[in-house]
CSV table of C-alpha atoms in Angstrom, one decimal:
chain,number,residue,atom,x,y,z
A,198,MET,CA,84.4,70.6,-3.1
A,199,GLU,CA,80.9,70.5,-4.6
A,200,ASP,CA,81.9,67.4,-6.5
A,201,THR,CA,83.2,65.6,-3.3
A,202,PHE,CA,79.8,66.4,-1.5
A,203,SER,CA,77.9,65.2,-4.5
A,204,ARG,CA,79.8,61.9,-4.4
A,205,PHE,CA,79.3,61.7,-0.7
A,206,LEU,CA,75.7,62.0,-1.0
A,207,THR,CA,75.5,59.6,-3.7
A,208,LEU,CA,77.4,56.9,-1.7
A,209,THR,CA,75.4,57.4,1.4
A,210,SER,CA,72.1,57.1,-0.7
A,211,PHE,CA,73.4,53.9,-2.2
A,212,ILE,CA,74.5,52.5,1.2
A,213,THR,CA,71.0,53.6,2.7
A,214,HIS,CA,69.0,51.8,-0.2
A,215,ARG,CA,71.1,48.7,0.0
A,216,PHE,CA,70.5,48.5,3.7
A,217,ILE,CA,66.8,48.9,3.3
A,218,HIS,CA,66.5,46.3,0.7
A,219,PHE,CA,68.6,43.9,3.1
A,220,ILE,CA,66.2,44.2,6.0
A,221,GLU,CA,63.2,43.9,3.7
A,222,ASP,CA,64.8,40.8,2.3
A,223,ILE,CA,65.5,39.2,5.7
A,224,LEU,CA,61.8,40.0,6.9
A,225,LEU,CA,60.4,38.6,3.8
A,226,ARG,CA,62.4,35.4,3.9
A,227,ASP,CA,61.3,34.8,7.6
A,228,LEU,CA,57.8,35.4,7.0
A,229,CYS,CA,57.7,32.8,4.0
A,230,ARG,CA,59.4,30.2,6.1
A,231,CYS,CA,56.8,30.6,8.9
A,232,LEU,CA,54.0,30.3,6.4
A,233,GLU,CA,55.8,27.0,5.0
A,234,ASP,CA,55.9,25.7,8.5
A,235,TRP,CA,52.4,26.5,9.2
A,236,GLY,CA,51.3,24.8,5.8
A,237,ILE,CA,50.1,28.0,4.1
A,238,ILE,CA,52.6,28.1,1.3
A,239,SER,CA,53.5,24.9,-0.4
A,240,CYS,CA,57.0,23.7,-0.7
A,241,GLY,CA,57.3,24.6,-4.4
A,242,GLN,CA,56.5,28.2,-3.9
A,243,HIS,CA,59.5,30.5,-2.8
A,244,PRO,CA,59.8,34.3,-2.2
A,245,PRO,CA,62.0,36.2,-4.5
A,246,SER,CA,65.5,35.9,-4.1
A,247,CYS,CA,67.8,38.5,-2.7
A,248,SER,CA,69.8,38.6,-6.0
A,249,ASP,CA,66.6,39.8,-7.7
A,250,HIS,CA,66.2,42.6,-5.4
A,251,ASN,CA,69.7,43.6,-5.5
A,252,SER,CA,69.7,43.6,-9.3
A,253,VAL,CA,66.5,45.6,-9.2
A,254,SER,CA,67.9,48.1,-6.7
A,255,VAL,CA,71.1,48.2,-8.5
A,256,SER,CA,69.4,48.7,-12.0
A,257,CYS,CA,67.3,51.3,-10.4
A,258,SER,CA,70.2,53.0,-8.7
A,259,SER,CA,72.1,53.0,-11.9
A,260,SER,CA,69.4,54.2,-14.1
A,261,THR,CA,68.7,56.9,-11.5
A,262,HIS,CA,72.2,58.1,-11.1
A,263,CYS,CA,73.7,57.5,-14.6
A,264,ASN,CA,75.3,60.8,-14.8
A,265,PHE,CA,77.5,60.0,-11.9
A,266,SER,CA,79.2,56.8,-13.4
A,267,ALA,CA,82.4,58.5,-13.9
A,268,SER,CA,82.6,59.7,-10.4
A,269,LEU,CA,81.8,56.2,-8.7
A,270,GLY,CA,84.7,54.5,-10.6
A,271,ILE,CA,86.9,54.9,-7.7
A,272,HIS,CA,84.3,53.4,-5.2
A,273,GLU,CA,83.4,50.3,-7.5
A,274,ARG,CA,85.8,48.1,-5.4
A,275,ARG,CA,84.4,49.3,-2.1
A,276,ALA,CA,80.9,48.8,-3.4
A,277,SER,CA,81.6,45.2,-4.4
A,278,ASP,CA,83.3,44.5,-1.2
A,279,LEU,CA,80.2,46.0,0.7
A,280,GLU,CA,78.0,43.8,-1.5
A,281,TYR,CA,80.0,40.7,-0.7
A,282,GLN,CA,79.8,41.5,2.9
A,283,SER,CA,76.2,42.1,2.9
A,284,LEU,CA,75.7,38.7,0.9
A,285,VAL,CA,77.7,37.0,3.7
A,286,ASN,CA,75.8,38.7,6.5
A,287,SER,CA,72.6,37.7,4.8
A,288,LYS,CA,73.5,34.1,4.5
A,289,ARG,CA,74.5,34.2,8.2
A,290,LEU,CA,71.2,35.7,9.0
A,291,GLN,CA,69.3,33.1,7.0
A,292,ILE,CA,71.1,30.3,8.9
A,293,VAL,CA,70.3,32.1,12.3
A,294,HIS,CA,66.7,32.7,11.2
A,295,ARG,CA,66.4,28.9,9.9
A,296,ARG,CA,67.6,27.6,13.1
A,297,TYR,CA,65.4,30.0,15.0
A,298,ASN,CA,62.3,28.9,13.0
A,299,TYR,CA,62.9,25.3,13.2
A,300,GLY,CA,64.1,25.3,16.8
A,301,GLY,CA,62.1,27.9,18.6
A,302,VAL,CA,59.1,28.8,16.4
A,303,ASN,CA,58.2,25.1,15.6
A,304,PHE,CA,58.5,24.3,19.3
A,305,ILE,CA,56.3,27.3,20.3
A,306,LEU,CA,53.7,26.4,17.5
A,307,LYS,CA,53.6,22.7,18.7
A,308,GLY,CA,53.3,23.9,22.1
A,309,LEU,CA,50.3,26.1,21.1
A,310,MET,CA,48.8,23.1,19.0
A,311,LEU,CA,49.0,20.7,21.8
A,312,PRO,CA,46.1,22.2,23.8
A,313,ILE,CA,44.1,22.9,20.6
A,314,SER,CA,44.5,19.1,19.9
A,315,CYS,CA,43.5,18.2,23.2
A,316,LEU,CA,40.6,20.4,23.2
A,317,ARG,CA,39.5,18.9,19.9
A,318,PHE,CA,39.8,15.4,21.3
A,319,ALA,CA,37.8,16.5,24.2
A,320,CYS,CA,35.2,17.8,22.0
A,321,ARG,CA,35.0,14.8,19.9
A,322,LEU,CA,34.9,12.5,23.0
A,323,ALA,CA,32.1,14.5,24.5
A,324,LEU,CA,30.2,14.5,21.2
A,325,ALA,CA,30.7,10.8,20.9
A,326,SER,CA,29.4,10.3,24.7
A,327,CYS,CA,26.5,12.5,24.1
A,328,ARG,CA,25.5,10.6,21.0
A,329,CYS,CA,25.9,7.3,22.8
A,330,TYR,CA,23.9,8.7,25.9
A,331,PHE,CA,21.0,9.9,23.6
A,332,GLY,CA,21.0,6.6,21.6
A,333,TYR,CA,20.6,4.5,24.8
A,334,LEU,CA,18.0,7.1,26.0
A,335,ARG,CA,16.1,6.7,22.7
A,336,CYS,CA,16.3,3.0,22.9
A,337,ALA,CA,15.2,3.0,26.5
A,338,GLN,CA,12.4,5.3,25.9
A,339,ALA,CA,11.2,2.9,22.9
A,340,GLU,CA,11.4,0.0,25.1
A,341,VAL,CA,9.4,1.7,27.9
A,342,GLN,CA,6.9,2.8,25.3
A,343,SER,CA,6.5,-0.8,24.1
A,344,ILE,CA,6.2,-2.1,27.6
A,345,VAL,CA,3.5,0.6,28.4
A,346,SER,CA,1.7,-0.4,25.2
A,347,ARG,CA,1.9,-4.0,25.9
A,348,VAL,CA,0.5,-3.5,29.4
A,349,CYS,CA,-2.3,-1.1,28.3
A,350,LYS,CA,-3.2,-3.6,25.6
A,351,THR,CA,-3.3,-6.5,28.1
A,352,LEU,CA,-5.4,-4.6,30.6
A,353,HIS,CA,-7.8,-3.2,28.0
A,354,GLY,CA,-8.4,-6.8,26.5
A,355,SER,CA,-11.5,-7.4,24.4
A,356,SER,CA,-13.5,-4.4,26.2
A,357,ASP,CA,-14.3,-2.8,22.7
A,358,GLU,CA,-15.1,-6.2,21.1
A,359,ILE,CA,-17.6,-8.0,23.1
A,360,GLY,CA,-21.0,-7.8,21.6
A,361,TRP,CA,-19.8,-6.3,18.1
A,362,LEU,CA,-22.3,-8.2,16.2
A,363,GLN,CA,-25.1,-6.0,17.8
A,364,CYS,CA,-23.3,-2.9,16.7
A,365,ALA,CA,-22.3,-4.0,13.2
A,366,PRO,CA,-24.2,-2.5,10.4
A,367,GLY,CA,-26.5,-4.7,8.1
A,368,MET,CA,-27.1,-7.4,10.9
A,369,ALA,CA,-30.7,-8.6,11.1
A,370,PRO,CA,-32.4,-8.4,14.4
A,371,VAL,CA,-32.9,-11.1,16.7
A,372,GLU,CA,-36.3,-12.3,18.4
A,373,ASP,CA,-36.8,-13.6,21.7
A,374,GLY,CA,-38.2,-17.1,21.8
A,375,SER,CA,-37.7,-17.9,25.6
A,376,ALA,CA,-41.3,-18.0,26.5
A,377,ARG,CA,-41.9,-20.7,23.8
A,378,PHE,CA,-39.1,-22.5,24.8
A,379,GLN,CA,-40.3,-22.7,28.3
A,380,GLU,CA,-43.8,-23.8,27.1
A,381,LEU,CA,-42.3,-26.7,25.1
A,382,LEU,CA,-39.9,-27.8,27.9
A,383,GLN,CA,-42.7,-27.9,30.4
A,384,SER,CA,-44.9,-30.2,28.0
A,385,ILE,CA,-41.9,-32.4,27.5
A,386,ARG,CA,-41.5,-32.9,31.1
A,387,ASN,CA,-45.2,-33.7,31.3
A,388,GLY,CA,-44.6,-36.6,28.9
A,389,LYS,CA,-45.7,-35.0,25.6
A,390,HIS,CA,-43.1,-35.5,22.8
A,391,ILE,CA,-44.0,-33.9,19.4
A,392,LEU,CA,-40.7,-34.1,17.8
A,393,PRO,CA,-41.3,-35.7,14.2
A,394,ASP,CA,-39.4,-38.5,12.8
A,395,SER,CA,-39.4,-36.8,9.2
A,396,PHE,CA,-35.9,-35.4,10.1
A,397,VAL,CA,-32.5,-36.8,10.7
A,398,TYR,CA,-31.0,-35.1,13.8
A,399,LEU,CA,-27.4,-34.5,13.8
A,400,LEU,CA,-25.6,-33.4,16.9
A,401,ILE,CA,-22.2,-31.6,16.5
A,402,PRO,CA,-20.1,-31.6,19.5
A,403,GLY,CA,-17.5,-28.6,20.3
A,404,LEU,CA,-13.9,-28.2,21.0
A,405,PHE,CA,-12.0,-31.1,22.7
A,406,SER,CA,-14.9,-33.4,22.3
A,407,ASN,CA,-12.6,-36.3,21.2
A,408,HIS,CA,-11.5,-36.3,24.8
A,409,GLY,CA,-15.0,-36.4,26.4
A,410,PRO,CA,-16.4,-40.0,25.9
A,411,LEU,CA,-19.9,-39.0,27.4
A,412,TYR,CA,-20.3,-36.0,25.0
A,413,PHE,CA,-23.9,-36.3,23.5
A,414,VAL,CA,-24.1,-39.9,24.2
A,415,SER,CA,-27.0,-39.6,26.6
A,416,ILE,CA,-28.8,-37.4,24.2
A,417,LYS,CA,-28.4,-39.8,21.4
A,418,ARG,CA,-29.6,-42.7,23.5
A,419,PHE,CA,-32.6,-40.6,24.5
A,420,PHE,CA,-33.7,-39.8,21.1
A,421,SER,CA,-33.1,-43.3,19.8
A,422,LYS,CA,-35.5,-44.6,22.5
A,423,MET,CA,-38.2,-42.4,21.0
A,424,GLY,CA,-37.5,-43.9,17.5
A,425,LEU,CA,-35.6,-40.8,16.0
A,426,ALA,CA,-32.8,-41.0,13.8
A,427,CYS,CA,-30.0,-39.2,15.7
A,428,HIS,CA,-26.3,-39.1,14.9
A,429,ILE,CA,-23.2,-37.8,16.4
A,430,ALA,CA,-20.9,-36.0,14.0
A,431,LYS,CA,-17.5,-37.8,14.0
A,432,ILE,CA,-15.4,-34.8,13.2
A,433,HIS,CA,-12.0,-33.7,14.5
A,434,SER,CA,-13.1,-30.9,16.8
A,435,GLU,CA,-9.6,-29.7,17.4
A,436,ALA,CA,-9.4,-28.7,13.5
A,437,SER,CA,-9.8,-25.4,12.0
A,438,VAL,CA,-13.5,-24.2,11.3
A,439,GLU,CA,-13.1,-24.3,7.6
A,440,ARG,CA,-11.9,-27.9,7.6
A,441,ASN,CA,-14.8,-29.1,9.9
A,442,ALA,CA,-17.2,-27.2,7.7
A,443,TRP,CA,-16.0,-29.2,4.5
A,444,GLU,CA,-16.4,-32.5,6.8
A,445,LEU,CA,-19.8,-31.5,7.9
A,446,LYS,CA,-20.9,-30.8,4.4
A,447,GLN,CA,-19.8,-34.3,3.5
A,448,TYR,CA,-21.5,-35.8,6.5
A,449,ILE,CA,-24.9,-33.8,5.8
A,450,GLU,CA,-24.9,-35.0,2.1
A,451,GLU,CA,-24.2,-38.6,3.0
A,452,LEU,CA,-27.0,-38.5,5.7
A,453,TYR,CA,-29.4,-36.9,3.2
A,454,TRP,CA,-28.8,-39.2,0.4
A,455,GLY,CA,-29.1,-42.4,2.8
A,456,SER,CA,-32.2,-41.3,4.4
A,457,GLY,CA,-34.0,-39.0,2.0
A,458,LYS,CA,-34.8,-36.7,4.9
A,459,ARG,CA,-33.6,-33.2,5.6
A,460,ILE,CA,-31.1,-32.7,8.5
A,461,MET,CA,-31.7,-30.8,11.7
A,462,LEU,CA,-28.5,-29.6,13.2
A,463,LEU,CA,-27.7,-28.9,16.9
A,464,GLY,CA,-24.3,-27.7,17.5
A,465,HIS,CA,-22.8,-26.9,20.9
A,466,SER,CA,-19.8,-24.6,21.3
A,467,LYS,CA,-17.6,-24.6,18.5
A,468,GLY,CA,-19.7,-27.4,16.8
A,469,GLY,CA,-22.3,-24.5,16.3
A,470,VAL,CA,-19.8,-22.3,14.7
A,471,ASP,CA,-18.6,-25.3,12.4
A,472,ALA,CA,-22.2,-26.0,11.4
A,473,ALA,CA,-23.0,-22.3,10.5
A,474,ALA,CA,-19.6,-22.0,8.7
A,475,ALA,CA,-20.7,-25.0,6.7
A,476,LEU,CA,-24.1,-23.4,5.8
A,477,SER,CA,-22.4,-20.2,5.0
A,478,ILE,CA,-19.8,-21.5,2.9
A,479,TYR,CA,-21.7,-24.3,1.0
A,480,SER,CA,-25.1,-22.6,1.1
A,481,HIS,CA,-26.1,-23.6,-2.5
A,482,GLU,CA,-25.3,-27.3,-1.8
A,483,LEU,CA,-26.9,-27.4,1.5
A,484,LYS,CA,-29.9,-25.1,1.3
A,485,ASP,CA,-32.4,-27.9,0.4
A,486,LYS,CA,-30.9,-30.7,2.7
A,487,VAL,CA,-30.9,-28.8,6.0
A,488,GLY,CA,-34.0,-27.9,7.9
A,489,GLY,CA,-32.5,-25.6,10.6
A,490,LEU,CA,-29.8,-24.9,12.9
A,491,ALA,CA,-29.6,-24.7,16.7
A,492,LEU,CA,-26.4,-23.0,18.2
A,493,VAL,CA,-26.1,-23.9,21.8
A,494,GLN,CA,-23.6,-21.7,23.7
A,495,SER,CA,-21.8,-21.1,20.4
A,496,PRO,CA,-19.2,-18.2,20.2
A,497,TYR,CA,-20.6,-17.1,16.7
A,498,GLY,CA,-19.2,-13.6,17.5
A,499,GLY,CA,-16.1,-14.6,19.2
A,500,THR,CA,-15.0,-15.3,22.8
A,501,PRO,CA,-12.9,-13.0,25.0
A,502,VAL,CA,-11.1,-16.1,26.4
A,503,ALA,CA,-9.5,-17.1,23.0
A,504,SER,CA,-9.0,-13.5,22.1
A,505,ASP,CA,-7.0,-12.6,25.5
A,506,ILE,CA,-5.0,-15.8,25.1
A,507,LEU,CA,-3.9,-15.4,21.6
A,508,ARG,CA,-3.8,-11.6,21.1
A,509,GLU,CA,-0.7,-10.3,19.6
A,510,GLY,CA,1.0,-7.3,21.2
A,511,GLN,CA,0.1,-8.0,24.8
A,512,VAL,CA,2.5,-9.1,27.8
A,513,ALA,CA,4.1,-12.5,27.0
A,514,ASP,CA,2.0,-13.1,23.9
A,515,LYS,CA,4.7,-15.2,22.2
A,516,GLU,CA,5.2,-17.4,25.4
A,517,THR,CA,1.4,-17.8,25.8
A,518,ARG,CA,1.0,-18.9,22.2
A,519,LYS,CA,3.9,-21.4,22.6
A,520,ILE,CA,2.2,-22.9,25.6
A,521,MET,CA,-1.1,-23.1,23.8
A,522,GLU,CA,0.5,-24.7,20.6
A,523,PHE,CA,2.3,-27.3,22.9
A,524,LEU,CA,-1.0,-28.2,24.7
A,525,ILE,CA,-3.2,-28.3,21.6
A,526,CYS,CA,-0.6,-29.5,18.9
A,527,LYS,CA,1.7,-31.8,20.8
A,528,LEU,CA,-0.4,-33.2,23.5
A,529,ILE,CA,-3.9,-33.6,21.9
A,530,LYS,CA,-2.8,-33.6,18.4
A,531,GLY,CA,-4.9,-30.7,17.3
A,532,ASP,CA,-4.5,-27.6,15.3
A,533,ILE,CA,-4.0,-24.1,16.9
A,534,ARG,CA,-6.4,-22.7,14.4
A,535,SER,CA,-9.1,-24.4,16.1
A,536,LEU,CA,-8.8,-21.9,19.0
A,537,GLU,CA,-7.7,-19.0,16.8
A,538,ASP,CA,-10.7,-19.2,14.6
A,539,LEU,CA,-12.8,-18.3,17.9
A,540,THR,CA,-11.0,-14.9,18.4
A,541,TYR,CA,-12.9,-11.7,17.6
A,542,GLU,CA,-10.4,-11.0,14.9
A,543,LYS,CA,-10.9,-14.2,12.9
A,544,ARG,CA,-14.6,-14.2,13.5
A,545,LYS,CA,-14.9,-10.8,12.2
A,546,GLU,CA,-12.9,-11.7,8.9
A,547,PHE,CA,-15.2,-14.9,8.4
A,548,ILE,CA,-18.5,-13.3,8.9
A,549,GLY,CA,-17.4,-10.4,6.7
A,550,LYS,CA,-16.8,-13.0,3.9
A,551,HIS,CA,-19.5,-15.5,4.5
A,552,LYS,CA,-23.2,-14.8,5.5
A,553,LEU,CA,-25.7,-17.3,6.9
A,554,PRO,CA,-28.7,-18.0,4.4
A,555,ASP,CA,-32.0,-16.1,5.1
A,556,ASP,CA,-34.2,-19.1,4.4
A,557,ILE,CA,-32.7,-21.4,7.3
A,558,PRO,CA,-34.3,-21.2,10.7
A,559,LEU,CA,-31.8,-20.3,13.4
A,560,ILE,CA,-32.0,-20.6,17.2
A,561,SER,CA,-29.4,-19.2,19.5
A,562,PHE,CA,-29.3,-20.5,23.0
A,563,HIS,CA,-27.2,-19.0,25.6
A,564,SER,CA,-27.0,-19.0,29.3
A,565,GLU,CA,-25.3,-17.5,32.5
A,566,ALA,CA,-23.1,-19.6,34.8
A,567,ASN,CA,-23.7,-19.8,38.6
A,568,ILE,CA,-20.9,-17.9,40.3
A,569,ALA,CA,-21.9,-18.5,43.9
A,570,PRO,CA,-19.1,-19.6,46.4
A,571,GLY,CA,-20.6,-23.1,46.9
A,572,VAL,CA,-20.3,-23.8,43.2
A,573,ILE,CA,-16.4,-23.5,43.3
A,574,ALA,CA,-16.2,-26.7,45.5
A,575,THR,CA,-18.6,-28.8,43.1
A,576,MET,CA,-17.1,-31.8,41.5
A,577,SER,CA,-18.6,-33.1,38.2
A,578,HIS,CA,-18.9,-36.5,36.9
A,579,ILE,CA,-17.7,-36.4,33.3
A,580,ALA,CA,-17.0,-40.1,32.3
A,581,HIS,CA,-16.5,-43.5,33.3
A,582,THR,CA,-13.5,-45.7,33.6
A,583,GLU,CA,-13.4,-49.6,34.0
A,584,LEU,CA,-11.2,-50.9,36.9
A,585,PRO,CA,-8.4,-53.5,35.8
A,586,CYS,CA,-8.8,-57.1,35.9
A,587,ALA,CA,-8.8,-58.2,39.4
A,588,GLU,CA,-8.9,-61.6,41.4
A,589,ASN,CA,-12.5,-60.7,42.5
A,590,ALA,CA,-14.9,-61.3,39.6
A,591,VAL,CA,-17.3,-58.8,41.1
A,592,LEU,CA,-15.1,-56.0,40.8
A,593,ALA,CA,-13.6,-56.9,37.4
A,594,GLY,CA,-15.1,-54.5,34.8
A,595,ARG,CA,-16.8,-52.4,37.1
A,596,LYS,CA,-17.2,-48.7,35.9
A,597,VAL,CA,-15.9,-46.0,38.1
A,598,PRO,CA,-17.1,-42.3,37.5
A,599,VAL,CA,-14.1,-39.8,36.8
A,600,MET,CA,-14.4,-36.8,38.8
A,601,VAL,CA,-13.2,-33.5,37.5
A,602,PRO,CA,-14.0,-30.0,38.7
A,603,VAL,CA,-15.5,-28.5,35.6
A,604,SER,CA,-18.3,-26.7,37.3
A,605,ALA,CA,-15.7,-24.9,39.7
A,606,THR,CA,-13.5,-23.8,36.6
A,607,MET,CA,-16.5,-22.7,34.6
A,608,ALA,CA,-17.7,-20.6,37.6
A,609,LEU,CA,-14.2,-19.1,38.2
A,610,CYS,CA,-14.0,-18.1,34.4
A,611,ALA,CA,-17.4,-16.5,34.6
A,612,PHE,CA,-16.4,-14.8,37.7
A,613,HIS,CA,-13.4,-13.4,36.1
A,614,LEU,CA,-15.2,-12.1,32.9
A,615,ARG,CA,-17.8,-10.3,35.2
A,616,LEU,CA,-15.2,-8.5,37.1
A,617,ARG,CA,-13.1,-7.7,34.1
A,618,TYR,CA,-15.6,-6.8,31.5
A,619,GLY,CA,-18.8,-6.6,33.4
A,620,GLU,CA,-20.5,-9.3,31.0
A,621,LYS,CA,-22.5,-12.2,31.7
A,622,SER,CA,-21.2,-15.5,30.5
A,623,ASP,CA,-21.4,-19.2,30.8
A,624,GLY,CA,-17.6,-19.2,31.7
A,625,LEU,CA,-16.2,-19.1,28.1
A,626,VAL,CA,-18.7,-17.5,25.9
A,627,THR,CA,-20.6,-14.1,26.8
A,628,CYS,CA,-24.3,-13.9,26.3
A,629,ARG,CA,-24.1,-11.1,23.7
A,630,ASP,CA,-21.5,-13.1,21.5
A,631,ALA,CA,-23.7,-16.2,21.3
A,632,GLU,CA,-26.7,-14.3,19.7
A,633,VAL,CA,-26.6,-15.0,16.0
A,634,PRO,CA,-28.3,-12.1,13.8
A,635,GLY,CA,-31.6,-13.0,12.6
A,636,SER,CA,-32.0,-15.9,14.9
A,637,VAL,CA,-34.6,-16.6,17.7
A,638,VAL,CA,-32.9,-16.2,21.1
A,639,VAL,CA,-33.4,-18.7,23.8
A,640,LYS,CA,-32.6,-17.7,27.4
A,641,PRO,CA,-33.2,-20.4,30.1
A,642,ASP,CA,-34.5,-19.5,33.5
A,643,ARG,CA,-31.7,-21.4,35.3
A,644,LYS,CA,-28.1,-20.9,35.6
A,645,LEU,CA,-26.0,-23.2,33.3
A,646,ASP,CA,-22.3,-23.1,32.8
A,647,HIS,CA,-20.6,-24.1,29.3
A,648,ALA,CA,-20.0,-27.5,30.1
A,649,TRP,CA,-23.5,-28.6,31.3
A,650,MET,CA,-24.1,-30.5,28.1
A,651,VAL,CA,-20.7,-32.5,28.4
A,652,TYR,CA,-21.0,-33.8,31.9
A,653,SER,CA,-23.6,-35.5,34.0
A,654,SER,CA,-24.0,-34.3,37.6
A,655,TRP,CA,-22.9,-36.5,40.3
A,656,LYS,CA,-26.5,-35.9,41.9
A,657,ARG,CA,-29.2,-35.0,39.4
A,658,ASP,CA,-32.0,-32.9,40.8
A,659,PRO,CA,-35.2,-34.6,39.4
A,660,ASN,CA,-37.1,-31.2,39.6
A,661,GLU,CA,-34.7,-29.7,37.0
A,662,PRO,CA,-34.8,-30.6,33.3
A,663,ASP,CA,-31.5,-32.4,32.0
A,664,ALA,CA,-29.8,-31.9,29.0
A,665,CYS,CA,-31.9,-34.4,26.8
A,666,GLU,CA,-35.1,-32.8,27.6
A,667,MET,CA,-33.6,-29.1,26.7
A,668,CYS,CA,-32.2,-30.4,23.6
A,669,GLU,CA,-35.6,-31.9,22.6
A,670,ALA,CA,-37.5,-28.6,23.3
A,671,LEU,CA,-34.8,-26.7,21.1
A,672,LEU,CA,-35.3,-29.1,18.3
A,673,THR,CA,-39.0,-29.2,18.6
A,674,MET,CA,-39.0,-25.3,18.4
A,675,LEU,CA,-36.6,-25.4,15.3
A,676,VAL,CA,-39.0,-27.7,13.7
A,677,GLU,CA,-41.7,-25.2,14.3
A,678,LEU,CA,-39.8,-22.3,13.0
A,679,GLY,CA,-39.4,-24.2,9.7
A,680,THR,CA,-43.2,-24.8,9.1
A,681,PRO,CA,-44.8,-22.7,6.5
A,682,SER,CA,-47.2,-21.0,8.9
A,683,GLN,CA,-44.4,-20.0,11.2
A,684,LYS,CA,-42.4,-18.6,8.4
A,685,ALA,CA,-45.3,-16.5,7.3
A,686,LYS,CA,-45.9,-15.3,10.9
A,687,GLN,CA,-42.1,-14.5,11.1
A,688,SER,CA,-42.1,-12.5,7.9
A,689,THR,CA,-45.2,-10.6,8.9
A,690,ASN,CA,-43.4,-9.7,12.3
A,691,SER,CA,-40.4,-8.4,10.5
A,692,VAL,CA,-42.4,-6.2,8.2
C-alpha cells in the first residue's frame, strides 16, 4: 500500500513538473517571437528549445528520484506517450501562437505605429515650416535693416564731412584778406593797374571746360591788352586729378623754360584742385618755377554735391552711378574719376598723402550764391553760335548768344544745400570746403554763384566789377604775398 502511494506521488510530481515546463516553454517562445517582430532580438538569436528543457527536467527528475527507477518501469510507456502528446500539443500551440503573432500582434503593432508615424511626420513638417518661416523672417529683417540703413545714410548725407579741413589736426590756420582785396579791386576800377609783367599768368579752367567756349576767353583778352603774358591751360578737364596734375606740371615747365619767368596760377573750381595737386605731388620740381596759386571757388576739401551723388550704401547708389558714368564717360567722353576725386572720401585720402608746400603763396576765394526768387528766372548768356549760311549776306555769319539758365540752376542748388545742411555755398561748393589751410581767404561783398566766371551776363551792370577785374585783383594780391616784405610780415603775424 505504501509502495502504491509512493508511486502515485512520484507520477503526480512528474506530471506536474512537465506541465510547468510546458507552460514556461510556451510563454518564453511567444515572448521571443514578439521581440523578434519588434526588432529587439536578431534573427540569429533563438530561445532555448523545448527539448533542452525536457532533457534538463528529465535529468533532474531522474537524478532526484533515482531510487524509484525500478518502480517506474511499468509506467515508461505511459510517460513516453504523455511526452509525445505534450510535444504534439506544443507544436500545435506554436502554430497557433505563430498565427496569432503574425496575424493579430503585427496588425495591432502596425495599428499602433501608424499614429506614431503620422505624429512624427507632423512634427517634422512643423519643424521644417518653422525653419522656413524663421529663415524668411531673418531675410526680411535683414532686408528691412538694409533699407533703413540706406535711407538713414541718404538722409544724413554729408552732414559730418562738410568743413572737415577746419577740424583736421595739423592744418595751418587761414588769414582773412578780404579787406585788401576790396582795396585792390577798387583801385583797378579806378584805372590803376599794377600787375607786373615779370610773371606768366596761367588760367586753369574747371570741370566741363571743354564744353564752354567762352571759359576764360574774355579774361585772357583783358590781360593781353595790358601787355601781360596770359595762357589758358589746354587740359582735359574731365580727367582725373592726378592726370591733370601731371599735364599741368608739363605745361608749367614748358612755359617756364620758354619765357624764363615764374608762373602765377589761377584755377577755377576743379582747376584749382588740379593745380594744387600738381604743386603737392611735384613740389620739388615746381617750387622754383611757380610764384603762387589762387584757388577760385575750388572744392579743395570736397563738395557735398559729388559726395551725395556717388556715395556708396545709399538709396539707388548703383543706378545713380550708372547714370553719371553714362553722362560723363559716354556723352562727353570723360572719366568718372573727375567727379569721384571731388568727393570727401577721395579728398581726405589725397590730402593725407600730399601736402601743399609752405613756401608758395596761396589765396582761397569763395562766394555765396543769391537764392532770391527773382534769380530762379534768370537766363545767362554763356556762348555764341553762328547762323548757317543764308541767302541774305547780312545774316550770314552773324553770331547769336546761347541762353542757358545757369544762374537759376546754381540758385536752386545753393537753396538745397542751405535747407539740407545749413551751409552757405555758391551752388556747388560750400564756403568752408573752399578754404585751403594756410591760405589767405578772400570773401567778396557781392553774391556770386559758381558759374560767374564761365558765362557773361546778358545785361551787365556797369556799377559792378566783372570777372576780368576780380581776377586781376586776385593775381595782384598774390604777387604782393610773394614779395619778401610781405613774407616777412606773414611770418611775424604767424609767430
